[in-house]
PDB file of C-alpha atoms in Angstrom:
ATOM      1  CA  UNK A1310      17.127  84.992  28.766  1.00  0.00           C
ATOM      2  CA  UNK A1311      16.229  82.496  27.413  1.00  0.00           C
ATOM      3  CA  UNK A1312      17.740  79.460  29.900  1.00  0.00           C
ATOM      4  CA  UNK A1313      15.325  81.080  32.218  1.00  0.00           C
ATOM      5  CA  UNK A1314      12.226  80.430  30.039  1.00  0.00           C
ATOM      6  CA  UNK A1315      13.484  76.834  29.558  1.00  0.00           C
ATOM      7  CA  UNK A1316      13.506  76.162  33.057  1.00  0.00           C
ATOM      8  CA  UNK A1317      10.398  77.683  34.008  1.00  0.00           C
ATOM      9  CA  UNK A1318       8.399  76.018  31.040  1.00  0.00           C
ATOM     10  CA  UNK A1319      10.271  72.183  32.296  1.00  0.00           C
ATOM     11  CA  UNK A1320       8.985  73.402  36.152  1.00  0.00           C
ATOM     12  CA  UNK A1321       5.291  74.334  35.077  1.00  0.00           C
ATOM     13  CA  UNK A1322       5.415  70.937  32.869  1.00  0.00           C
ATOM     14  CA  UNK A1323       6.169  68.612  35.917  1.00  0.00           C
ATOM     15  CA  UNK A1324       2.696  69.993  37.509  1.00  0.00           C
ATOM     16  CA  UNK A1325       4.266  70.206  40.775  1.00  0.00           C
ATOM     17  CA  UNK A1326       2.582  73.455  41.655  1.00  0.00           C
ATOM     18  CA  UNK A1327      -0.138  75.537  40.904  1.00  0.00           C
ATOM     19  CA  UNK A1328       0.005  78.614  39.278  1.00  0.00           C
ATOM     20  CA  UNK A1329      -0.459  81.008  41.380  1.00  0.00           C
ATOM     21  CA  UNK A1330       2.391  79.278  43.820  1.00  0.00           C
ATOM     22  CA  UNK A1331       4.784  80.046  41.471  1.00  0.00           C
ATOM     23  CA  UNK A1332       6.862  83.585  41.328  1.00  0.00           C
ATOM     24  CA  UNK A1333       9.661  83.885  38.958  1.00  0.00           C
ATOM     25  CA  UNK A1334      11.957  87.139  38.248  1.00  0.00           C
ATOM     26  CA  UNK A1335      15.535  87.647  37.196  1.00  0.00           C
ATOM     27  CA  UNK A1336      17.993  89.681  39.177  1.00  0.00           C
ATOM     28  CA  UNK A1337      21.186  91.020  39.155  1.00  0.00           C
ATOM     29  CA  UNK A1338      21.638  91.141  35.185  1.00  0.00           C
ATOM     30  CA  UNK A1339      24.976  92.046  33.949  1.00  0.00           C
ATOM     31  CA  UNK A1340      26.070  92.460  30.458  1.00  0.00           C
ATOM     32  CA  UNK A1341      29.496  91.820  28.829  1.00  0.00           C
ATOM     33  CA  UNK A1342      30.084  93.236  25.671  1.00  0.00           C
ATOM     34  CA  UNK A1343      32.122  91.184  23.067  1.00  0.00           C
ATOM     35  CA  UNK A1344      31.208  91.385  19.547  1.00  0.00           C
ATOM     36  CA  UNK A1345      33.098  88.228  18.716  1.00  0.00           C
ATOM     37  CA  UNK A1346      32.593  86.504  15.127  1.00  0.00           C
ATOM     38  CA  UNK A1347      31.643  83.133  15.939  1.00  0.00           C
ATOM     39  CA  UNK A1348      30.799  81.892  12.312  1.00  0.00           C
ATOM     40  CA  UNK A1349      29.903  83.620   8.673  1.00  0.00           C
ATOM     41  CA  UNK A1350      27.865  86.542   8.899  1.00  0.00           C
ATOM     42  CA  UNK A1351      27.253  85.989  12.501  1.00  0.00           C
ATOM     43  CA  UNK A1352      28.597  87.541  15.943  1.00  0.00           C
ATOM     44  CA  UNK A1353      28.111  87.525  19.815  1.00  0.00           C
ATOM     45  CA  UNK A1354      27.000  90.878  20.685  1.00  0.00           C
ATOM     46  CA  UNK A1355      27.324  90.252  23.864  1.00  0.00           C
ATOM     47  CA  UNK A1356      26.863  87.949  27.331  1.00  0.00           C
ATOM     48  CA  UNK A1357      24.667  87.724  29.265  1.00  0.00           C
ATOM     49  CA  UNK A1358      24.664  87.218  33.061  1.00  0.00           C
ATOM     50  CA  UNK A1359      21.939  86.956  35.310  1.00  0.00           C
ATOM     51  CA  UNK A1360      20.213  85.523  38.688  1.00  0.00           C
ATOM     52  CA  UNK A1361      16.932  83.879  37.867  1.00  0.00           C
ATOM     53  CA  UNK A1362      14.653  83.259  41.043  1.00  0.00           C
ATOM     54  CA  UNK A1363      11.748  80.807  41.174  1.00  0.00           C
ATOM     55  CA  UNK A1364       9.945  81.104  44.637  1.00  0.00           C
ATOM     56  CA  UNK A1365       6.954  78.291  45.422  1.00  0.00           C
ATOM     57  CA  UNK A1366       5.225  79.609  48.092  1.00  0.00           C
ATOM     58  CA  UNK A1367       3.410  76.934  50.148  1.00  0.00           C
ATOM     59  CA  UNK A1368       4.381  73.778  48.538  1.00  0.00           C
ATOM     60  CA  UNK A1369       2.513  70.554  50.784  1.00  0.00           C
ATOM     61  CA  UNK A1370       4.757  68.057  49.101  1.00  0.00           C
ATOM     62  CA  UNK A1371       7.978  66.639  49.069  1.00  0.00           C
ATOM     63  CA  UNK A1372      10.820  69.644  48.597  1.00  0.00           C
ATOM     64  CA  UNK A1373      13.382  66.986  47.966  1.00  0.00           C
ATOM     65  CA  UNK A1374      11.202  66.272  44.806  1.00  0.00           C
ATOM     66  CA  UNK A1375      11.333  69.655  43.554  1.00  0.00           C
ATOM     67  CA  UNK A1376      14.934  70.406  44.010  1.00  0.00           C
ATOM     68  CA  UNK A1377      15.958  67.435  42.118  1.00  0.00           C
ATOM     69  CA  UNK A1378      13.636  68.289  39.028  1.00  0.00           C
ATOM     70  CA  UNK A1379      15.855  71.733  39.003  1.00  0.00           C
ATOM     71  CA  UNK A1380      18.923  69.685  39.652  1.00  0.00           C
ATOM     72  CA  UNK A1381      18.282  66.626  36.794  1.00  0.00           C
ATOM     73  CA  UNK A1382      17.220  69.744  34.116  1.00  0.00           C
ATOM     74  CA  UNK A1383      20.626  71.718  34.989  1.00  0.00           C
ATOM     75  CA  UNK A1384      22.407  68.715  34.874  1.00  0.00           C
ATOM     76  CA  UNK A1385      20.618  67.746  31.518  1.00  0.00           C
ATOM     77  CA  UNK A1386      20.367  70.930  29.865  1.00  0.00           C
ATOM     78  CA  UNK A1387      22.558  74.026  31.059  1.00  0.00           C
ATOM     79  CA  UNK A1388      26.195  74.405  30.338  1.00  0.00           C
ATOM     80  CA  UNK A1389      27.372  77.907  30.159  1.00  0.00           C
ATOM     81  CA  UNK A1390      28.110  79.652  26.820  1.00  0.00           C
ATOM     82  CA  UNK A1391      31.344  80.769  28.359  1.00  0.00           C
ATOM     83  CA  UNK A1392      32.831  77.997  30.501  1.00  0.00           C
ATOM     84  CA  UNK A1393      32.526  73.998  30.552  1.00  0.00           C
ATOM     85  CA  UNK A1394      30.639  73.551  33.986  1.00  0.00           C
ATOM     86  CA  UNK A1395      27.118  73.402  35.366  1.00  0.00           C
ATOM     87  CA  UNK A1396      26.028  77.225  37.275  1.00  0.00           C
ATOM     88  CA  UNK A1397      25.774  77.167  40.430  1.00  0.00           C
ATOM     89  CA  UNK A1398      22.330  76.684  42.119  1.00  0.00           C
ATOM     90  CA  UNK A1399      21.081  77.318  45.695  1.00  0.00           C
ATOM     91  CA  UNK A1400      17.940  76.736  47.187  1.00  0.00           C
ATOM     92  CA  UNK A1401      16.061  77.660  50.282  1.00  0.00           C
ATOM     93  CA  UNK A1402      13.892  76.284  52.195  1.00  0.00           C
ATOM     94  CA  UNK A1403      11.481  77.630  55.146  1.00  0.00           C
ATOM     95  CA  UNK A1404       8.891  76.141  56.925  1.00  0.00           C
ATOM     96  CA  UNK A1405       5.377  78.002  56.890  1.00  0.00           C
ATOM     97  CA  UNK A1406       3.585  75.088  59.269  1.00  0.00           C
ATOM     98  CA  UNK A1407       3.774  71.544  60.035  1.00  0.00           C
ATOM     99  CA  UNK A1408       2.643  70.858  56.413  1.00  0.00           C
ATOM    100  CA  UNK A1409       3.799  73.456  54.319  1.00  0.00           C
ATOM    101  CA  UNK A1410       7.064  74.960  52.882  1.00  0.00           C
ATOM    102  CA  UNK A1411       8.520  78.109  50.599  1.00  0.00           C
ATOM    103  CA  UNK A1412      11.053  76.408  48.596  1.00  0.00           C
ATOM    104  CA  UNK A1413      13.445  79.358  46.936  1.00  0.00           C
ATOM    105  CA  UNK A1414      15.593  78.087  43.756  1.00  0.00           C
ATOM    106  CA  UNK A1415      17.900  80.900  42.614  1.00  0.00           C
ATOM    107  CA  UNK A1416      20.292  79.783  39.858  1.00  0.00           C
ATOM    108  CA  UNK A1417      23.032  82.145  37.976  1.00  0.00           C
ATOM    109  CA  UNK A1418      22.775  81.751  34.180  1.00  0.00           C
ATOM    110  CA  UNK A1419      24.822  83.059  31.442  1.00  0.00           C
ATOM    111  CA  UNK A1420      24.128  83.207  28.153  1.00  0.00           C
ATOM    112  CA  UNK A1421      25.509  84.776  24.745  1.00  0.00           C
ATOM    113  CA  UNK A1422      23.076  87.284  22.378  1.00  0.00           C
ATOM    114  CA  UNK A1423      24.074  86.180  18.662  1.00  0.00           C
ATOM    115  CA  UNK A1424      23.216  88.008  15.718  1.00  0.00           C
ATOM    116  CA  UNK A1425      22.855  87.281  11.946  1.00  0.00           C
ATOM    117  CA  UNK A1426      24.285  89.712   9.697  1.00  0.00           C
ATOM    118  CA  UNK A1427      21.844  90.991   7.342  1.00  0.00           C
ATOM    119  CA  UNK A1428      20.730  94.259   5.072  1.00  0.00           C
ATOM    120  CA  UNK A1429      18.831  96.688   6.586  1.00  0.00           C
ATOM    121  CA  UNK A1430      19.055  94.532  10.303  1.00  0.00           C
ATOM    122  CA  UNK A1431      17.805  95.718  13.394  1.00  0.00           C
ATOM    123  CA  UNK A1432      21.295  96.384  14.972  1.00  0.00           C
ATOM    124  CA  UNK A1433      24.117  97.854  13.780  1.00  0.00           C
ATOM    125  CA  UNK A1434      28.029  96.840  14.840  1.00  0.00           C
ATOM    126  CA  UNK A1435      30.568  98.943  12.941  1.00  0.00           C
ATOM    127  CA  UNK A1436      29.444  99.474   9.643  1.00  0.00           C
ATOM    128  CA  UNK A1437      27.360  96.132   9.432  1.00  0.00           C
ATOM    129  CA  UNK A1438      23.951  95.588  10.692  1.00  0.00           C
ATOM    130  CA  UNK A1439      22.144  92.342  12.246  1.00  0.00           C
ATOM    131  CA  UNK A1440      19.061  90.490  13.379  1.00  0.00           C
ATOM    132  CA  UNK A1441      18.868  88.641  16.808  1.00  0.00           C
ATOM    133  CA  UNK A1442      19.673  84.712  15.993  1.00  0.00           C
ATOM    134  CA  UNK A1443      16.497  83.266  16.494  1.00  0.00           C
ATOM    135  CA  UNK A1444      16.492  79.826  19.038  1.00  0.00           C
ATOM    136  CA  UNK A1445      16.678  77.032  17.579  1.00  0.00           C
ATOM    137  CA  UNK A1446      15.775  73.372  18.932  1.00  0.00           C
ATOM    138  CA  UNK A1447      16.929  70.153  17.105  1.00  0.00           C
ATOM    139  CA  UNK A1448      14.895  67.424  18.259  1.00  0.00           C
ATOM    140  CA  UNK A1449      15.666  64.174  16.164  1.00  0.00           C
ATOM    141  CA  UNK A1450      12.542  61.873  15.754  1.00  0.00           C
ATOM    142  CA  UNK A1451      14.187  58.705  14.587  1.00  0.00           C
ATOM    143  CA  UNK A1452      17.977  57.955  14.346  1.00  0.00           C
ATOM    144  CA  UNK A1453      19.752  54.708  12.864  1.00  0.00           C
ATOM    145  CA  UNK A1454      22.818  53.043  14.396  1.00  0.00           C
ATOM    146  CA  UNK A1455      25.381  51.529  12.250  1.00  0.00           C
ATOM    147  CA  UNK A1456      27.743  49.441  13.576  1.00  0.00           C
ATOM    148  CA  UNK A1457      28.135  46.820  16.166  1.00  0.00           C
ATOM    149  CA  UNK A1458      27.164  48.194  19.867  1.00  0.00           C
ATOM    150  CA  UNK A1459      29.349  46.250  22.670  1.00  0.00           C
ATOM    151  CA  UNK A1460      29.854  46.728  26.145  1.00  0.00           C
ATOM    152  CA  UNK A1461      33.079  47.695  26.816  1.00  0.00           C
TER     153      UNK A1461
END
């Protein structure tokens, strides 16, 4: 679940809230089993599909703020393993007094599990057994353009 950890870390980052404001939890998880090869040695065990929640209870600022930080980060960073398009997002919003609000963001995620083959792995498909595919972030530092750069 990890897509939920990502968001959660980018919302705590933005210091929009404090702490104890924030509730997450996931809900509604469903898994689809697949075991598809997707390259050597490696295979998606399954998807994943679940409802991650993110309740800020008495928020005294702008809402409008918050629900576009959750809109620019799906926009910028979550694309379904399985289809092409952004999941869908709702949010509520009720007042608690003239100053403050409970903002609700509840967001459907899916998500393949990928394992490595390996000897003596944790998991075992067929005759074959596997460790979980660790994440992996590729964050380039510098990069070099070659080439002339018009606007066309």
């Amino acid at each position: 679940m990890k897509k939920f950890k990502q968001l959660l870390a980018y919302i705590t980052s933005r210091n929009l809230v404090a702490d104890e404001q924030l509730n997450c939890f996931i809900t509604d998880c469903e898994i689809t089993l697949s075991g598809k090869a997707v390259q050597s040695g490696s295979i998606v065990a399954a998807y994943i599909h679940y409802q991650a929640v993110y309740e800020i209870e008495r928020f005294s600022g702008d809402a409008n703020r918050v629900l576009t930080h959750f809109s620019s980060w799906l926009y910028n960073n979550d694309q379904s393993d399985t289809e092409e398009e952004l999941e869908k997002a709702s949010f509520d919003i009720e007042p608690v007094d003239d100053h403050l609000v409970d903002i609700m963001a509840t967001v459907d995620f899916s998500e393949s599990i990928e394992l490595q083959e390996q000897a003596g792995g944790e998991f075992q498909f067929g005759d074959k057994f596997y460790n979980l595919v660790p994440n992996e972030f590729s964050i380039a530092e510098t990069f070099e353009i070659v080439g002339d750069i018009t606007n066309g």
